[in-house]
PDB file of C-alpha atoms and ligand atoms in Angstrom:
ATOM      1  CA  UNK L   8       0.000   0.000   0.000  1.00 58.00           C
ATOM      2  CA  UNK L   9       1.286   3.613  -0.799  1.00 73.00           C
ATOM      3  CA  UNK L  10       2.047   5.692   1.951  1.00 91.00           C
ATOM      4  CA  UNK L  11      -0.109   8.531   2.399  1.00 98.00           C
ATOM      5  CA  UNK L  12       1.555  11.712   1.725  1.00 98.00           C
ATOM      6  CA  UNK L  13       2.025  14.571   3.603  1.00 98.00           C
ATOM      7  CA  UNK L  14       3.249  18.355   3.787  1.00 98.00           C
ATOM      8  CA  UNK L  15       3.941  19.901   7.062  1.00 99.00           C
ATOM      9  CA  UNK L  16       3.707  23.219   7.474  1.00 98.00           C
ATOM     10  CA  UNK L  17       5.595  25.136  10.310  1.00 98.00           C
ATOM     11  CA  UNK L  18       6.820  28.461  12.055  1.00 98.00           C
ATOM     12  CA  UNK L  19       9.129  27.168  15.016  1.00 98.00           C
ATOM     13  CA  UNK L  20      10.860  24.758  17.096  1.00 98.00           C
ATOM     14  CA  UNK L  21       8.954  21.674  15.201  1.00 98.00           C
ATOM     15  CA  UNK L  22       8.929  19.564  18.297  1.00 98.00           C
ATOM     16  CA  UNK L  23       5.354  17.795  16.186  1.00 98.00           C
ATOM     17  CA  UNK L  24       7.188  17.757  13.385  1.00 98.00           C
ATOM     18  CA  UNK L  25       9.800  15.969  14.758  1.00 98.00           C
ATOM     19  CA  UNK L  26       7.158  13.445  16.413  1.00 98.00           C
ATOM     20  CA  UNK L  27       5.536  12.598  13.090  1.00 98.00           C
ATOM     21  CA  UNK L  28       8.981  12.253  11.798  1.00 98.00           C
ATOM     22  CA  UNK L  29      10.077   9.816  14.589  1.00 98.00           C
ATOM     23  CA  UNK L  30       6.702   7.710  14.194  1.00 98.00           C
ATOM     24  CA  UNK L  31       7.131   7.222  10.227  1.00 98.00           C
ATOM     25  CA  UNK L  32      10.994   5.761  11.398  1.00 98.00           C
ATOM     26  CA  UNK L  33       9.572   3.539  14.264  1.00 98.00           C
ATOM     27  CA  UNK L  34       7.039   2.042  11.308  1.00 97.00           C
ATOM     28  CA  UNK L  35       4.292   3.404  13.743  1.00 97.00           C
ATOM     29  CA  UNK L  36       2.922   6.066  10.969  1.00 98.00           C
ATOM     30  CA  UNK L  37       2.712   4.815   7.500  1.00 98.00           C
ATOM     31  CA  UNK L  38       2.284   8.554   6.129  1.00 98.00           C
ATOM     32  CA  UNK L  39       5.493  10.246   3.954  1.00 98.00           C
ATOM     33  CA  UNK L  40       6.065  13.454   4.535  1.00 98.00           C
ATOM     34  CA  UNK L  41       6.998  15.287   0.925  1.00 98.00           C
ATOM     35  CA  UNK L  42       7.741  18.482   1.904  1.00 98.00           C
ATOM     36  CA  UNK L  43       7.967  21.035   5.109  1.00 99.00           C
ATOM     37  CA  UNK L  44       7.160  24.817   4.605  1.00 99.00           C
ATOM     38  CA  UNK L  45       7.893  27.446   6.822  1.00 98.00           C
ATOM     39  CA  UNK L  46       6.759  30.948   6.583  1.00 98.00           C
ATOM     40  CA  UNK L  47      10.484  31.750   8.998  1.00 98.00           C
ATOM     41  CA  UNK L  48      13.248  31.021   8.016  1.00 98.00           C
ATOM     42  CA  UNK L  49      14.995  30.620  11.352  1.00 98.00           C
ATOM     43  CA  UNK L  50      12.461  28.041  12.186  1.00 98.00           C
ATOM     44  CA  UNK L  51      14.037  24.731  13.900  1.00 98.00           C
ATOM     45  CA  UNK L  52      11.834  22.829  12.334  1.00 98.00           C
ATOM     46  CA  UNK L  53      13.663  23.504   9.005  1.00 98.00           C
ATOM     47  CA  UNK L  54      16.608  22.081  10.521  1.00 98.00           C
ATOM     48  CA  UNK L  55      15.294  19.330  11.386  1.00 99.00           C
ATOM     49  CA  UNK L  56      13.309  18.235   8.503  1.00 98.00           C
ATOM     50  CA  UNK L  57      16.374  18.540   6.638  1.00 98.00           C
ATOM     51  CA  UNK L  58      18.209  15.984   8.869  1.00 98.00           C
ATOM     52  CA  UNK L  59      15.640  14.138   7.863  1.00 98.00           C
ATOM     53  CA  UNK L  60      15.924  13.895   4.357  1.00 98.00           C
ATOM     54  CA  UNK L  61      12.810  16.333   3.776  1.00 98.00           C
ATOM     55  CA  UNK L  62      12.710  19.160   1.460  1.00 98.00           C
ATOM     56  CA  UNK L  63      11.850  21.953   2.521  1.00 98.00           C
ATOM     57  CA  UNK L  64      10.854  25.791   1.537  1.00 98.00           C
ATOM     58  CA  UNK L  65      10.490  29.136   3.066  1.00 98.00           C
ATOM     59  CA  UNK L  66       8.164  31.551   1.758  1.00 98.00           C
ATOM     60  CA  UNK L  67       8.436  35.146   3.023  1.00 98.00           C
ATOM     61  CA  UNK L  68       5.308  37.112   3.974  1.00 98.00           C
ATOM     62  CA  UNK L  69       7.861  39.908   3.421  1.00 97.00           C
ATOM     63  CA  UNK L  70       7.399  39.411  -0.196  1.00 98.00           C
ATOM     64  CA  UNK L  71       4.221  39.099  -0.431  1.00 98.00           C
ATOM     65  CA  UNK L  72       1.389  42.332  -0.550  1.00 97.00           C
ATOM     66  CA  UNK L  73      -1.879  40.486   0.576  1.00 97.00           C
ATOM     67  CA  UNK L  74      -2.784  36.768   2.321  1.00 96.00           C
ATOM     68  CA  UNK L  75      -4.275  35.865  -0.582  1.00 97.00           C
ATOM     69  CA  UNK L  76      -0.944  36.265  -2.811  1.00 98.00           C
ATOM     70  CA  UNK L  77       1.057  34.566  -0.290  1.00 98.00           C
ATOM     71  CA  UNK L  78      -1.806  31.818  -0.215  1.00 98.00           C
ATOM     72  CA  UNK L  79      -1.321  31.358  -3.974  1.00 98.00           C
ATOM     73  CA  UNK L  80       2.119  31.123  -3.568  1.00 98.00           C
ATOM     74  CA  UNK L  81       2.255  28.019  -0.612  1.00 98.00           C
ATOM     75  CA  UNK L  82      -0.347  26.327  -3.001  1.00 98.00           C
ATOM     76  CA  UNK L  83       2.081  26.406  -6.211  1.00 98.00           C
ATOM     77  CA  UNK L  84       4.424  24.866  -3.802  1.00 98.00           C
ATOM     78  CA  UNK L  85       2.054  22.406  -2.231  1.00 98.00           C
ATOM     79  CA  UNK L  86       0.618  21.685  -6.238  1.00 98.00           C
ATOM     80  CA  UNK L  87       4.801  20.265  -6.890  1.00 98.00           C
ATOM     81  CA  UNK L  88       4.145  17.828  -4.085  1.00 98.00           C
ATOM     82  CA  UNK L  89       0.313  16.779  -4.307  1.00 97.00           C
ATOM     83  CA  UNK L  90       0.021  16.021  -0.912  1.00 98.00           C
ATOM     84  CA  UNK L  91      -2.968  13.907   0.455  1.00 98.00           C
ATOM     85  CA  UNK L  92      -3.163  15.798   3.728  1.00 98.00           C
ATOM     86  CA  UNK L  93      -1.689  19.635   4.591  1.00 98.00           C
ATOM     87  CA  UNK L  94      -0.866  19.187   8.377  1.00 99.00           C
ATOM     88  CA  UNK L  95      -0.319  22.191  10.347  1.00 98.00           C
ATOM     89  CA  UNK L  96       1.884  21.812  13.186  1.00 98.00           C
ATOM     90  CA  UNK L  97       2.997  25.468  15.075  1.00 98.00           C
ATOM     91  CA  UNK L  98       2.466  27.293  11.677  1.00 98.00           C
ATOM     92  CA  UNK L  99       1.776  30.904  12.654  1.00 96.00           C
ATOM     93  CA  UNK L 100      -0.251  32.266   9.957  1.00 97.00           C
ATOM     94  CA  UNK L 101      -4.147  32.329   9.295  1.00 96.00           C
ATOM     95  CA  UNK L 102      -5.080  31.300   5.834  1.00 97.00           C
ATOM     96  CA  UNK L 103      -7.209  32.460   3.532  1.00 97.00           C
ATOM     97  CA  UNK L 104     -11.078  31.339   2.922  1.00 97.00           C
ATOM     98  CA  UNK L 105      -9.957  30.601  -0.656  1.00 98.00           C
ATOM     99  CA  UNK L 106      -6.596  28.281   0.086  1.00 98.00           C
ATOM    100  CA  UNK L 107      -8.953  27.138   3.108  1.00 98.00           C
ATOM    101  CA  UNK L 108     -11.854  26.085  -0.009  1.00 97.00           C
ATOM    102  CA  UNK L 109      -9.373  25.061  -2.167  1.00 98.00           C
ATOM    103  CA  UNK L 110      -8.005  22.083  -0.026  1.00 98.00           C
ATOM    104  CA  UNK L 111     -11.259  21.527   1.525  1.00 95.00           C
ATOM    105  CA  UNK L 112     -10.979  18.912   4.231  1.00 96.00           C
ATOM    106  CA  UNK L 113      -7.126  18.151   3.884  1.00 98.00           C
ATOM    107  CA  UNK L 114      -5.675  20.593   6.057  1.00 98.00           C
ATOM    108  CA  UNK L 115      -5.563  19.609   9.953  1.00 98.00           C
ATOM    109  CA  UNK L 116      -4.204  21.623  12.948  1.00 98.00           C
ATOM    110  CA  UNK L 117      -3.045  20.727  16.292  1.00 98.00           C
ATOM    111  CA  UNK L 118      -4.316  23.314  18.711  1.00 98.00           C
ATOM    112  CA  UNK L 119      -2.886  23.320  23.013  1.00 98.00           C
ATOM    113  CA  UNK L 120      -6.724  23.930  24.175  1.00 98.00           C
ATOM    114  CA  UNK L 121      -9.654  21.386  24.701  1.00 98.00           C
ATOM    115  CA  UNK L 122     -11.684  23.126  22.221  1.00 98.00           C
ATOM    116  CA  UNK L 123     -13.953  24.665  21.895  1.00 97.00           C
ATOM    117  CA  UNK L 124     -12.429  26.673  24.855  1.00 98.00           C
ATOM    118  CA  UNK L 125      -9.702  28.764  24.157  1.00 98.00           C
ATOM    119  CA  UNK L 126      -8.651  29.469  20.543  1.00 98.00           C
ATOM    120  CA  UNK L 127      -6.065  31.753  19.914  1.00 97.00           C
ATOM    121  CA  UNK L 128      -2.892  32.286  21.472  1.00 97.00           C
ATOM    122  CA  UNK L 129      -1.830  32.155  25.222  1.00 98.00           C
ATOM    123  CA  UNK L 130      -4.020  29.214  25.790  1.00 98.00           C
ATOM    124  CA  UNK L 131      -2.164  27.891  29.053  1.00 98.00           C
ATOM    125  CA  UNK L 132      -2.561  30.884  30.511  1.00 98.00           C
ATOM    126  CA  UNK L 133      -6.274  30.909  30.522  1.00 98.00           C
ATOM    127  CA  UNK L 134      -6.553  27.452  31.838  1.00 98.00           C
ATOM    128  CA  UNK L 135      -4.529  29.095  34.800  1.00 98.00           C
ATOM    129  CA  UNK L 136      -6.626  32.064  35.209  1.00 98.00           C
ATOM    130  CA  UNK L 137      -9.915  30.133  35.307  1.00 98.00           C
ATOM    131  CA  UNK L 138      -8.584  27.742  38.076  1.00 97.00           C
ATOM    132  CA  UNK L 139      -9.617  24.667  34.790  1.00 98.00           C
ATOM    133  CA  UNK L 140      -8.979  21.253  36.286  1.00 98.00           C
ATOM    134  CA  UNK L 141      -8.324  19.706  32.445  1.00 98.00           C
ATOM    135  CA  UNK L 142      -6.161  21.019  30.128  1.00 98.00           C
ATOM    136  CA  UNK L 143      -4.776  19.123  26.989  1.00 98.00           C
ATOM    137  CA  UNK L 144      -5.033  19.420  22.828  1.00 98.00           C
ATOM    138  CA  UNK L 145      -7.205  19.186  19.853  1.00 98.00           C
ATOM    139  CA  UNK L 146      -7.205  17.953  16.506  1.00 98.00           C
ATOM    140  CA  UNK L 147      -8.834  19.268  14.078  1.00 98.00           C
ATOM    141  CA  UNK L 148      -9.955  20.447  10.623  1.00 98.00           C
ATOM    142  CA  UNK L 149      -8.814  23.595   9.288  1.00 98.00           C
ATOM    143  CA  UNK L 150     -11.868  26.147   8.294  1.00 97.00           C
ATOM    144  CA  UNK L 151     -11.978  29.940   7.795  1.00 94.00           C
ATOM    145  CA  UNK L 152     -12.647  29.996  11.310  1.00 95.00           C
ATOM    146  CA  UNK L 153      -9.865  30.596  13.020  1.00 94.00           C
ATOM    147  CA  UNK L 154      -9.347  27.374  15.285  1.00 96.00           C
ATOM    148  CA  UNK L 155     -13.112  26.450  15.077  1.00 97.00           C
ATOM    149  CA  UNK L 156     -13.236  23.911  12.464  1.00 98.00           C
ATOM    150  CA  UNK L 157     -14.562  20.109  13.214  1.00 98.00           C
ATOM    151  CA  UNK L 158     -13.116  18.728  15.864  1.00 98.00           C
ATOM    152  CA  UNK L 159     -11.365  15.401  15.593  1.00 98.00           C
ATOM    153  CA  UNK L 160      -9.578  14.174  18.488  1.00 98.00           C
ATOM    154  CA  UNK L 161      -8.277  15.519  21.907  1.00 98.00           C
ATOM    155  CA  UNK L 162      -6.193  14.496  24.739  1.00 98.00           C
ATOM    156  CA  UNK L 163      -6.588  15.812  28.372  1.00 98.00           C
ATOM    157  CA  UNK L 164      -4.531  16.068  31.212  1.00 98.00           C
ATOM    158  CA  UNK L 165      -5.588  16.849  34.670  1.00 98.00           C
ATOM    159  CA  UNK L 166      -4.039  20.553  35.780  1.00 98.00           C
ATOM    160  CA  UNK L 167      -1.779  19.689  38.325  1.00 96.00           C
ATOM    161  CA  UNK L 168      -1.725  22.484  41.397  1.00 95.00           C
ATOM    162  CA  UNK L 169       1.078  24.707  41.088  1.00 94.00           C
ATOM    163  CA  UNK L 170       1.285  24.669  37.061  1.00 96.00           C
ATOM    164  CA  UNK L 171       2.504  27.745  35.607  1.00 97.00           C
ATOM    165  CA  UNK L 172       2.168  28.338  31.828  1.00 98.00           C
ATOM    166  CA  UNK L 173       5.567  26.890  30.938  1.00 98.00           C
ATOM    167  CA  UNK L 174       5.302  23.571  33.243  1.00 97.00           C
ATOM    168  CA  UNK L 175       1.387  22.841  31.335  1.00 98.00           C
ATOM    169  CA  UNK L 176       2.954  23.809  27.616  1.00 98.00           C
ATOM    170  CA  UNK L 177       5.404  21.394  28.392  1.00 98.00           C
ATOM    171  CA  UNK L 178       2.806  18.740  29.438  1.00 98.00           C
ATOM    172  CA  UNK L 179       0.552  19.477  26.755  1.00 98.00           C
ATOM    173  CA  UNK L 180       3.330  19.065  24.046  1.00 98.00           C
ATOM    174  CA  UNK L 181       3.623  15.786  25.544  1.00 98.00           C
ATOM    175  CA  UNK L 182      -0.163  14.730  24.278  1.00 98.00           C
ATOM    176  CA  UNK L 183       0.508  16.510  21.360  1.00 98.00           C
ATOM    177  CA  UNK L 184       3.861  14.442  20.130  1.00 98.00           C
ATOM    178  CA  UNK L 185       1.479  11.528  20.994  1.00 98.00           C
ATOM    179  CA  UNK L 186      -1.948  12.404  19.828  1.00 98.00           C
ATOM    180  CA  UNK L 187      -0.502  13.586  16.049  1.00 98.00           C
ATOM    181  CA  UNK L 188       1.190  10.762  15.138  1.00 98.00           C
ATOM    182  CA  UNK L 189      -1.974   8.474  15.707  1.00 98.00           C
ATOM    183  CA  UNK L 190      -4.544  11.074  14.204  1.00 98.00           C
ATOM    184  CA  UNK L 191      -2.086  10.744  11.306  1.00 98.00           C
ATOM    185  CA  UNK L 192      -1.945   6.950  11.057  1.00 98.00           C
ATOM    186  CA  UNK L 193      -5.789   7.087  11.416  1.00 98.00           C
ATOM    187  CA  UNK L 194      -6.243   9.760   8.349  1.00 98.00           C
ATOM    188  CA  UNK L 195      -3.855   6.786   6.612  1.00 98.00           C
ATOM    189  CA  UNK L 196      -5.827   3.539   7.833  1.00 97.00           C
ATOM    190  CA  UNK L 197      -8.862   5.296   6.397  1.00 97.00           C
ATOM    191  CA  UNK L 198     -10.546   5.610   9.541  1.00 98.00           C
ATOM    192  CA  UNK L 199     -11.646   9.775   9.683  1.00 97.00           C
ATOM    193  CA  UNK L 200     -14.106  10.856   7.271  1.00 96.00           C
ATOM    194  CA  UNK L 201     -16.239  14.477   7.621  1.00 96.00           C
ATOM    195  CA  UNK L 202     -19.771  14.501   6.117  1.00 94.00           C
ATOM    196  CA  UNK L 203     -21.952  17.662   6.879  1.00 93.00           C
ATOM    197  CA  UNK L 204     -19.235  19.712   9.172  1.00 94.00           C
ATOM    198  CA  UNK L 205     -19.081  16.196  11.363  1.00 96.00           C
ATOM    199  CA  UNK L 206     -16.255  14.028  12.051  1.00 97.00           C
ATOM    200  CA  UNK L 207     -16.688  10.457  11.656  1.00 97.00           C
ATOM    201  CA  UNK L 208     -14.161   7.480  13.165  1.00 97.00           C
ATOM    202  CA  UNK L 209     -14.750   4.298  11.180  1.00 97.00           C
ATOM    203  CA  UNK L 210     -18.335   5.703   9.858  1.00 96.00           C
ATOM    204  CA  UNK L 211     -19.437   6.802  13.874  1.00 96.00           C
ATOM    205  CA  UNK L 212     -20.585  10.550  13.806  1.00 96.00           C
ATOM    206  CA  UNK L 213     -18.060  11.360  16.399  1.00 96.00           C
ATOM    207  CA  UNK L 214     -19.400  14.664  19.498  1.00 95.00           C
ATOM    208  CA  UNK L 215     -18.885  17.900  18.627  1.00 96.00           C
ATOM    209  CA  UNK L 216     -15.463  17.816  20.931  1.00 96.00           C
ATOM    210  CA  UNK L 217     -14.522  14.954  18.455  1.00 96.00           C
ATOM    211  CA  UNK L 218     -12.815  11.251  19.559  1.00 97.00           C
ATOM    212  CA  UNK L 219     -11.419  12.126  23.592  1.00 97.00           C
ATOM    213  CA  UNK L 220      -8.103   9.702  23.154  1.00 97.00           C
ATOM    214  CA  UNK L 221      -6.987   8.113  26.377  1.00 95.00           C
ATOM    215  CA  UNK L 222      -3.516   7.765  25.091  1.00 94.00           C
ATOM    216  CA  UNK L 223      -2.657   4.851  27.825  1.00 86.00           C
ATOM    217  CA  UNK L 224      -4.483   2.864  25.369  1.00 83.00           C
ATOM    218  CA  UNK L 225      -2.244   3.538  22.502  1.00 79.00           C
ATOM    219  CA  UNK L 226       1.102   4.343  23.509  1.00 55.00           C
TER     220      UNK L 226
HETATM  221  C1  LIG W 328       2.179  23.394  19.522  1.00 73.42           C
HETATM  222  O1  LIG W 328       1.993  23.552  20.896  1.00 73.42           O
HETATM  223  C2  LIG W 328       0.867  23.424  18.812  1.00 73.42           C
HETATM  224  O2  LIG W 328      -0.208  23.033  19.585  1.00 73.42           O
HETATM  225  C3  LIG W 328       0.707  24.855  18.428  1.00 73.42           C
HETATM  226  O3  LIG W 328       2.002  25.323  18.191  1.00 73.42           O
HETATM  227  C4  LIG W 328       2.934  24.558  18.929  1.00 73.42           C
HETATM  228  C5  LIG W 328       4.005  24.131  17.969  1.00 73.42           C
HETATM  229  O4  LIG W 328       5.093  23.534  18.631  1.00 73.42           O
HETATM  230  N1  LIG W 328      -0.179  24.994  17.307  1.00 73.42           N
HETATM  231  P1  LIG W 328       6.234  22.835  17.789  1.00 73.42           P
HETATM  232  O5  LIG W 328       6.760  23.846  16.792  1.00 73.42           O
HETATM  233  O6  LIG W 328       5.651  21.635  17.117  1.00 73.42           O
HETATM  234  O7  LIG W 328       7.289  22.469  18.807  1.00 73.42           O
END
C-alpha cells in the first residue's frame, strides 16, 4: 500500500514535526512526509526536517502584498508535491477562505486547548486564570474559522496544582507528540471521514469535541 503523503507546514521549534517524523521511522505512521514549509526562516523545524531527508521551503510574507498572494504562492508549492493531507503543526499564519476552499478537508491543525475553549494564542494561561482542572489538545480540521473547524480528536490532562504556563505547555506538548502521530496513522488507515461539518471514526458521527483519546491505550 502507498504511503499517504504529507506536507507539514511550520513556524518554530517543530517539536510535532519531529514526532511525526520519529513515528514514520519507528514504522508506527505509514504517512510520507513530501515536503515542510515554513513561513520563517529561522524556524528549527527547518533544521530538522532537513536531517531528515525532507525538502523543505520558506516563503516570506515579506514578499508578499496580501494573504491571498502569499496563499497562492504556498499552493504552487504544495501543487509540486500533491500532498494527500496539509498538516499544520505550530504554523503561525491564518489562511485564507480561498486556500482554506481550495483544499477543503485536507488541512488539519493541532491546537494546546480542549476546544472549543480557548482558541487563539496564550491558551495555558487561561486554563490558569480560570482555576480549569483539564487542560490538553485538539485535533482538528482547518476552516476559515480561526481554530473552530470540526473537531477530531483531543487528549486531556488533569491541571496539576502549582502549574505555571511553561510547566502545562510542556505537558501538553507531551499529548501533542502523541496524539498527532496516531490522528495521522488514522487519516492513513482510512478511519476519519467528515460529512456535513461532522467528524466520523470508522463511519461513527463522532461529538462535537470529536474522539477524547486516552492515550494509555495507545502508547
Ligand atoms: C504546539 O503547541 C501546537 O499546539 C501549536 O504550536 C505549537 C508548535 O510547537 N499549534 P512545535 O513547533 O511543534 O514544537
Amino acid at each position: 500500500m502507498r504511503a499517504m503523503t504529507i506536507a507539514v507546514l511550520v513556524s518554530g521549534n517543530g517539536s510535532n514535526l519531529q514526532a511525526i517524523i520519529d513515528a514514520i521511522s519507528a514504522g508506527k505512521l505509514q504517512a510520507t512526509i513530501t515536503t515542510v514549509i515554513s513561513d520563517k526562516p529561522a524556524a528549527y523545524a527547518l533544521k530538522r526536517a532537513e536531517q531528515a531527508g525532507i525538502k523543505t521551503h520558506v516563503v516570506l510574507p515579506a514578499h508578499f502584498n496580501t494573504r491571498a498572494d502569499y496563499d497562492l504562492a504556498l499552493q504552487a508549492i504544495l501543487e509540486q508535491y500533491q500532498p494527500k493531507l496539509i498538516v499544520l503543526a505550530g504554523f503561525m499564519r491564518i489562511l485564507s477562505p480561498a486556500f482554506v476552499g481550495h483544499y477543503q478537508n485536507r488541512i488539519i491543525n493541532i491546537h494546546p486547548a480542549l476546544l472549543p475553549k480557548y482558541p487563539g494564542l496564550h491558551t495555558h494561561e487561561q486554563v490558569i486564570a480560570n482555576e480549569d482542572k483539564y487542560h490538553g489538545c485538539s485535533i482538528h480540521f482547518v476552516t476559515a474559522d480561526l481554530d473552530a473547524g470540526p473537531i477530531i480528536a483531543t487528549a486531556s490532562l488533569a491541571v496539576p496544582q502549582g502549574a505555571n504556563a511553561a510547566t502545562l505547555k510542556q505537558k501538553v506538548q507531551q499529548l501533542e507528540h502523541k496524539l498527532y502521530p496516531l490522528v495521522l496513522q488514522w487519516f492513513s488507515e482510512g478511519h476519519i471521514s467528515l460529512a456535513g461539518g461532522q467528524v466520523l471514526l470508522d463511519g461513527q458521527v463522532q461529538s462535537a469535541t470529536g474522539c477524547a483519546v486516552n492515550l494509555n491505550d495507545f502508547c
